[in-house]
PDB file of C-alpha atoms and ligand atoms in Angstrom:
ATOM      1  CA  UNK A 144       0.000   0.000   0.000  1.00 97.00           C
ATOM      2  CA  UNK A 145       1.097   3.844  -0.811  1.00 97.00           C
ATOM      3  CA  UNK A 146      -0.221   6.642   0.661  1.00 98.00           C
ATOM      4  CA  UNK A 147       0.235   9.816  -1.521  1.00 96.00           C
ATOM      5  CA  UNK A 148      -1.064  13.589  -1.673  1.00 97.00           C
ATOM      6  CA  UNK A 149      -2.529  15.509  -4.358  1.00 96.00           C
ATOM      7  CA  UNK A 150      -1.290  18.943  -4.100  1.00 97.00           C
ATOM      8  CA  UNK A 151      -2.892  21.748  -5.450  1.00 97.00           C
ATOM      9  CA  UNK A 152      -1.417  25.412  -6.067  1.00 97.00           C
ATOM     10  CA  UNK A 153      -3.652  28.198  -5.460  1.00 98.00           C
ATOM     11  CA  UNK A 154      -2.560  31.830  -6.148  1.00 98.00           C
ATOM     12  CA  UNK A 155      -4.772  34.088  -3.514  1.00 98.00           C
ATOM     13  CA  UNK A 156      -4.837  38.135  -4.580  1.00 98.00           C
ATOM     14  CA  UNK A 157      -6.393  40.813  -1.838  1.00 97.00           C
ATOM     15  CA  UNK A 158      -9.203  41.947  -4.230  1.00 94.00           C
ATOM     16  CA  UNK A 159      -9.770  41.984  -8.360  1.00 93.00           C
ATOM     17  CA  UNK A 160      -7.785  45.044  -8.398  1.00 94.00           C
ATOM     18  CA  UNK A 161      -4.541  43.053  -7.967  1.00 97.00           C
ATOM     19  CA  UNK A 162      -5.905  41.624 -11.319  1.00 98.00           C
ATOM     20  CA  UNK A 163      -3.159  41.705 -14.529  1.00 98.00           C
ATOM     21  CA  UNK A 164      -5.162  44.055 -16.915  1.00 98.00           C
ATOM     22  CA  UNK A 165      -5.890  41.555 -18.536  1.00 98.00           C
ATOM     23  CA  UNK A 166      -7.503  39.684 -16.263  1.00 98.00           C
ATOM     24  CA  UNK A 167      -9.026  42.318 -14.518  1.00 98.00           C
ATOM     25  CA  UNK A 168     -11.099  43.025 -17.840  1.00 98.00           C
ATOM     26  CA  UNK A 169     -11.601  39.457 -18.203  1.00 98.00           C
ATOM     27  CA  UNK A 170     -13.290  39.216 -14.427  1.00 98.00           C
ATOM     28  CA  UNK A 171     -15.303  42.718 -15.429  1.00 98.00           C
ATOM     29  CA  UNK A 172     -17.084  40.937 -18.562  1.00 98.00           C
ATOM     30  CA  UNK A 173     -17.891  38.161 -15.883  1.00 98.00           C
ATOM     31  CA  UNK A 174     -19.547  40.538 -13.661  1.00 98.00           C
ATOM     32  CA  UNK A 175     -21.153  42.210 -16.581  1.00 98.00           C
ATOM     33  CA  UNK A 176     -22.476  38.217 -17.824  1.00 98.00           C
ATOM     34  CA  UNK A 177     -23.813  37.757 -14.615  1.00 98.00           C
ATOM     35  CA  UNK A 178     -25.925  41.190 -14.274  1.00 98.00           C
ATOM     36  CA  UNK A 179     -27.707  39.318 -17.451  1.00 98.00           C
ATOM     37  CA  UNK A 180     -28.330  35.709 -15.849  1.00 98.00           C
ATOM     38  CA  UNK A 181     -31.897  34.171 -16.109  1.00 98.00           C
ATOM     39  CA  UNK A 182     -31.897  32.890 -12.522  1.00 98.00           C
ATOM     40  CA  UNK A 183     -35.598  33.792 -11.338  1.00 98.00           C
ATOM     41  CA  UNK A 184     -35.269  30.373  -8.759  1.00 98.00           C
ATOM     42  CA  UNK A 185     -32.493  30.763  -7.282  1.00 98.00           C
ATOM     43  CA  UNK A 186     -31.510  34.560  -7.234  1.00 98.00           C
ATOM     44  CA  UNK A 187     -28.022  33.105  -7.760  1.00 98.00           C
ATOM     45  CA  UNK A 188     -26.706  35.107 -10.745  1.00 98.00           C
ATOM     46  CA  UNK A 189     -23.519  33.503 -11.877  1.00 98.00           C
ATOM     47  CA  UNK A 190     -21.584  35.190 -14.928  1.00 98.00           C
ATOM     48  CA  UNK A 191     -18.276  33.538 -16.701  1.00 98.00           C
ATOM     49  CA  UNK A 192     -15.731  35.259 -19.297  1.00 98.00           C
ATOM     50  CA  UNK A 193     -13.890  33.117 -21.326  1.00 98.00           C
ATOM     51  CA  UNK A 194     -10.229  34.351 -23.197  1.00 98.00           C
ATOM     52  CA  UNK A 195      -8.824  32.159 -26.007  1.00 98.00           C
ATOM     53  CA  UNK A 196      -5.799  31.794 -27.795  1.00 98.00           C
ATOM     54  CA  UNK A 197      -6.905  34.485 -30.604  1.00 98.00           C
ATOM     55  CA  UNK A 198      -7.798  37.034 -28.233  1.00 98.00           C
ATOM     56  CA  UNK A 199     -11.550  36.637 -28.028  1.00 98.00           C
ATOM     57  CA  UNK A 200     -13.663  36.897 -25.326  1.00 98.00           C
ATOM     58  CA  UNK A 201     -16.817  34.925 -25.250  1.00 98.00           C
ATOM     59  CA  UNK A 202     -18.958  35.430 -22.075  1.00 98.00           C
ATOM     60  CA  UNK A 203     -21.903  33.306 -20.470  1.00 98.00           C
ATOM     61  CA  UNK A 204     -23.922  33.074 -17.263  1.00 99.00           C
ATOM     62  CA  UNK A 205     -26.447  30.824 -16.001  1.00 98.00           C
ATOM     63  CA  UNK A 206     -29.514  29.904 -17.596  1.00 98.00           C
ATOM     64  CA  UNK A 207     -32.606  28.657 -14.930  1.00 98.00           C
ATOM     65  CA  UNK A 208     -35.905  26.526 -16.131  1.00 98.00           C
ATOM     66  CA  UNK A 209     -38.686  25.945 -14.252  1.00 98.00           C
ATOM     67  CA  UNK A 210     -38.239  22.112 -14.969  1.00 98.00           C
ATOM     68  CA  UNK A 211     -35.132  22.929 -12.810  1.00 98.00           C
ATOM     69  CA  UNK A 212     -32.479  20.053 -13.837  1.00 98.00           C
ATOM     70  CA  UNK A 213     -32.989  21.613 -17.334  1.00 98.00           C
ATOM     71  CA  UNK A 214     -30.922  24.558 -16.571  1.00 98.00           C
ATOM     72  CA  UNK A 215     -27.329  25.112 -16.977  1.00 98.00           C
ATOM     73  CA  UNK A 216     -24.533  27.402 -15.394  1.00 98.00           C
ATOM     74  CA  UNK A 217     -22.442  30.299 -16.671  1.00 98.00           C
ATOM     75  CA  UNK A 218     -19.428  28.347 -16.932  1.00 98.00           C
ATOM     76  CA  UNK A 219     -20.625  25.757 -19.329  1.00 98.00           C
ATOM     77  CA  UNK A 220     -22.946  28.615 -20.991  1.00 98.00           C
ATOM     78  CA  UNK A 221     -19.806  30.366 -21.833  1.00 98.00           C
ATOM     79  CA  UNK A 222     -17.506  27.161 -22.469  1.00 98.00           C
ATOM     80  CA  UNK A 223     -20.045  25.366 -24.881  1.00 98.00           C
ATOM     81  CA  UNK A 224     -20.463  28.500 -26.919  1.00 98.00           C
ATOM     82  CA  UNK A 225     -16.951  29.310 -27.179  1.00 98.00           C
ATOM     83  CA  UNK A 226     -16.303  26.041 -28.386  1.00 98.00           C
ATOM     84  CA  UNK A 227     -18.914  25.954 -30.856  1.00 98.00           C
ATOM     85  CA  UNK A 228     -17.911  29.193 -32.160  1.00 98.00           C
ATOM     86  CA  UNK A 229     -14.214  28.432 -32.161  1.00 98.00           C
ATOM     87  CA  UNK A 230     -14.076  24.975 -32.463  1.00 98.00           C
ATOM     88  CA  UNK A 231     -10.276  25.006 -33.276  1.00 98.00           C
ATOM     89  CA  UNK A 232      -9.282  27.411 -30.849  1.00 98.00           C
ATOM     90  CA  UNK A 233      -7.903  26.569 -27.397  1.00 98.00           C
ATOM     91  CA  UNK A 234      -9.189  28.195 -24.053  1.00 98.00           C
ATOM     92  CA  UNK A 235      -6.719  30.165 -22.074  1.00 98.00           C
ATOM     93  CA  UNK A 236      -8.490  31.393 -18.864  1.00 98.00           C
ATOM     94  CA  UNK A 237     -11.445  31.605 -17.587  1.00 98.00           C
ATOM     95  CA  UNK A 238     -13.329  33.971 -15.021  1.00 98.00           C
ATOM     96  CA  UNK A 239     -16.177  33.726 -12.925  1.00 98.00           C
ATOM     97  CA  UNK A 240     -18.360  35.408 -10.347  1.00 98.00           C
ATOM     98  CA  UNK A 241     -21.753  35.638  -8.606  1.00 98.00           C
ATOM     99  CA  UNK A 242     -24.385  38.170  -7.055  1.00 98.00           C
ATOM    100  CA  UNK A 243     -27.313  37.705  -5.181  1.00 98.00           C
ATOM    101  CA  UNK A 244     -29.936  40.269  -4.091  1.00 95.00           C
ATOM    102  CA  UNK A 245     -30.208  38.553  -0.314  1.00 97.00           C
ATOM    103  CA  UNK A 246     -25.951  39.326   0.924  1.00 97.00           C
ATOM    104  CA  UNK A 247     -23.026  40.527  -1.002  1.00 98.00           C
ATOM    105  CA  UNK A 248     -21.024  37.801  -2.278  1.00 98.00           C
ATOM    106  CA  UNK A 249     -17.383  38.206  -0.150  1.00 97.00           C
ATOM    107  CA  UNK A 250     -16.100  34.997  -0.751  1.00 97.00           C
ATOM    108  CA  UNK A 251     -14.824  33.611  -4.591  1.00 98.00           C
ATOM    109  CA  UNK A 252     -17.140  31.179  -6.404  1.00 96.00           C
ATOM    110  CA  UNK A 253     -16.518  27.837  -7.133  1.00 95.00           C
ATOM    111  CA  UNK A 254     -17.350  25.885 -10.015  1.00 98.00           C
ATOM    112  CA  UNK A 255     -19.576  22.960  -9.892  1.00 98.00           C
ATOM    113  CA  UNK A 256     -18.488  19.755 -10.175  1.00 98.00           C
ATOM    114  CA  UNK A 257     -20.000  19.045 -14.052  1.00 98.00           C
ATOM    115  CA  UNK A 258     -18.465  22.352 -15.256  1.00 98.00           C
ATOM    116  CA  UNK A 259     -14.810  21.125 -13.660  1.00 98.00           C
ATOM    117  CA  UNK A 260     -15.488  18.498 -16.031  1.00 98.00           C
ATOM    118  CA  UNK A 261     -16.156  20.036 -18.660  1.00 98.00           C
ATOM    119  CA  UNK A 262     -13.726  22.858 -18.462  1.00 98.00           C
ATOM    120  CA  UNK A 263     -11.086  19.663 -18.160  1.00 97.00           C
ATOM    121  CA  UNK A 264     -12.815  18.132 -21.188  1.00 97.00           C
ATOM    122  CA  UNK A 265     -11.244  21.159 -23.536  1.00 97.00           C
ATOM    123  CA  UNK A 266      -7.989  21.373 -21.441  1.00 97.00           C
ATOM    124  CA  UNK A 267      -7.273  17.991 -22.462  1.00 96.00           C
ATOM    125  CA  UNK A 268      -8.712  18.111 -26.180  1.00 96.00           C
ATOM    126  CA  UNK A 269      -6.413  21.424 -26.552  1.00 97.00           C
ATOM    127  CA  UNK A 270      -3.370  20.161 -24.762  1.00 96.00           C
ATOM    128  CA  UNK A 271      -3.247  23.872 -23.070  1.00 97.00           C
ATOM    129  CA  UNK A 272      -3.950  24.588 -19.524  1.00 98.00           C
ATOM    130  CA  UNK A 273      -7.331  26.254 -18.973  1.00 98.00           C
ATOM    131  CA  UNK A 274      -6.360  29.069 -16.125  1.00 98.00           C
ATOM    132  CA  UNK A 275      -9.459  29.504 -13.618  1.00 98.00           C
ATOM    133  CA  UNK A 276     -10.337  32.735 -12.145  1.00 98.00           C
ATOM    134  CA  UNK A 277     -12.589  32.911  -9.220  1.00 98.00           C
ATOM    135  CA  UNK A 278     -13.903  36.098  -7.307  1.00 98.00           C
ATOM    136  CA  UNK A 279     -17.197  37.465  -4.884  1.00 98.00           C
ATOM    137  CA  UNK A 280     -18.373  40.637  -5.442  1.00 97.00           C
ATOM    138  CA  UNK A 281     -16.199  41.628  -3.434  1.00 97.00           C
ATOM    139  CA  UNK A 282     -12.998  40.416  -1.271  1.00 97.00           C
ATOM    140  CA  UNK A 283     -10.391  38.051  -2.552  1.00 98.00           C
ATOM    141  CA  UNK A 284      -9.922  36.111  -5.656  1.00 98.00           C
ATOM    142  CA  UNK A 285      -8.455  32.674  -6.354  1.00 98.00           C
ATOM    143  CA  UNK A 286      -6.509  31.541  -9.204  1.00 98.00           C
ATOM    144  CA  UNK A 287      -5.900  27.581 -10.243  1.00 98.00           C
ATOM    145  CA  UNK A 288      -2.936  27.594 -12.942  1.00 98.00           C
ATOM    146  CA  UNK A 289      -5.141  24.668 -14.995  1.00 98.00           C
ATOM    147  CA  UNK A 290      -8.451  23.214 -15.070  1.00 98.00           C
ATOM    148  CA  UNK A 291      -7.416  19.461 -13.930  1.00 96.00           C
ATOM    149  CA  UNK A 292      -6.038  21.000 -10.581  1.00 97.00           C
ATOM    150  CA  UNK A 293      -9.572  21.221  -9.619  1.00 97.00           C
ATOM    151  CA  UNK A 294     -10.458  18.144 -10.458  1.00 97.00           C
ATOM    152  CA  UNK A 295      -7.704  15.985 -10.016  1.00 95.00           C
ATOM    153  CA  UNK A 296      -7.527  12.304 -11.397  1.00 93.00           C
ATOM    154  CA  UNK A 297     -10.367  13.462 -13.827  1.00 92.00           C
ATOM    155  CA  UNK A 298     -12.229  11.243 -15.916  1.00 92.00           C
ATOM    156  CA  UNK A 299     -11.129  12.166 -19.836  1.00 91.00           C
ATOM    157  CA  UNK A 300     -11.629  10.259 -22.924  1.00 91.00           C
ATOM    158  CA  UNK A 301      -8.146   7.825 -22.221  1.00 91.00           C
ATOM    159  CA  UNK A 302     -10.592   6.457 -19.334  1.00 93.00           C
ATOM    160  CA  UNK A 303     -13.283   4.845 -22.200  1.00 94.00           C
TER     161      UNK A 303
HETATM  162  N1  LIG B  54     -24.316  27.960 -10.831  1.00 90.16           N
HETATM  163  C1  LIG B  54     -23.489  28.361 -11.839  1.00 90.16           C
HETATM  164  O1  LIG B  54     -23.919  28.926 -12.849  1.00 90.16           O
HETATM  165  N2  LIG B  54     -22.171  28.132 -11.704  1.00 90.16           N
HETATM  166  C2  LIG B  54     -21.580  27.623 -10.580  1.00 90.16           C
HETATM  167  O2  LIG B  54     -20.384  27.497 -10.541  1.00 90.16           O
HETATM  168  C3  LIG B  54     -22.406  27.222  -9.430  1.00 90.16           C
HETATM  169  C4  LIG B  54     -23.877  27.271  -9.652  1.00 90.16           C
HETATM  170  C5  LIG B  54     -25.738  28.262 -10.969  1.00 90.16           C
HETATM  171  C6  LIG B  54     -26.635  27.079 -11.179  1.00 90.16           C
HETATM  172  C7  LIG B  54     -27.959  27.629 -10.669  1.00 90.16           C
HETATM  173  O3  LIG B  54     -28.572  28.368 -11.707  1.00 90.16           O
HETATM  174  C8  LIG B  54     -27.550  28.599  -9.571  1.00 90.16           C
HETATM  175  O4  LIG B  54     -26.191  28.891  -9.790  1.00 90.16           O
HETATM  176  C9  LIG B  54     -27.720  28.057  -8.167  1.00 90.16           C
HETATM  177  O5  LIG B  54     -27.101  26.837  -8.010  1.00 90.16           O
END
């Protein structure tokens, strides 16, 4: 028998201001995705911002249904269309935040586990690391350097 560890490298930053420019526009167009959710059920208004390799940025947020399994959220709103509009194009980062009209949102956001999946699903398929970006509405933000650190011994197609 071996025991081993998994460990994970997380870069921590006081606030979005400590952003690269970059970045910091990349979180903005999250926030502004998220101000647009359809989330009448859960007041949970999640927004995403996507970069790829040519520069674009393709945005999302989370999409409610009254049959509520039917839904989806912002990260695989954003992820699915990117990839359907670029289909060739490999994802560099991604951001992602939430707001809610019942407290202010102090703490970053973390992606489900199906959209750590499926964000892993295009790091593999690209062979480029997928950087995650995760922020409140306010307070600190979080930074994973690739999508399989946060979901570690994923599932990909080698597994079929
Ligand atoms: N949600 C997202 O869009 N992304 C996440 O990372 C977590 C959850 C959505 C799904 C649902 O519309 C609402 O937030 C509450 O779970």
């Amino acid at each position: 028998m071996t025991n081993f560890q998994i460990i994970i490298p997380v870069r921590r930053y006081d606030d979005s201001n400590a952003l690269s420019e970059a970045d910091a526009l990349l979180m903005k167009k999250a926030r502004e995705a998220a101000s647009m959710a359809y989330a009448p059920y859960s007041g949970f208004h999640v927004g995403a911002a996507v970069r790829l390799a040519n520069g674009a940025i393709v945005t999302g947020n989370n999409q409610e249904n009254a049959a509520y399994p039917s839904g989806l959220c912002a990260e695989r709103v954003a992820v699915f269309y990117a990839s359907s509009q670029y289909p060739d194009v490999p994802i560099e980062a991604i951001a992602v935040t939430a707001r809610t009209k019942v407290r202010t949102i102090s703490e970053p956001v973390s992606p489900c586990g199906a959209c750590r999946q499926v964000l892993s699903e295009y790091e593999t398929l690209h062979q480029t690391p997928i950087r995650i970006i995760l922020a409140g509405e306010t307070g600190p933000v979080v930074e994973f350097a690739k999508a399989s650190d946060l979901l570690p011994m994923n599932f990909t197609s080698k597994d079929l």
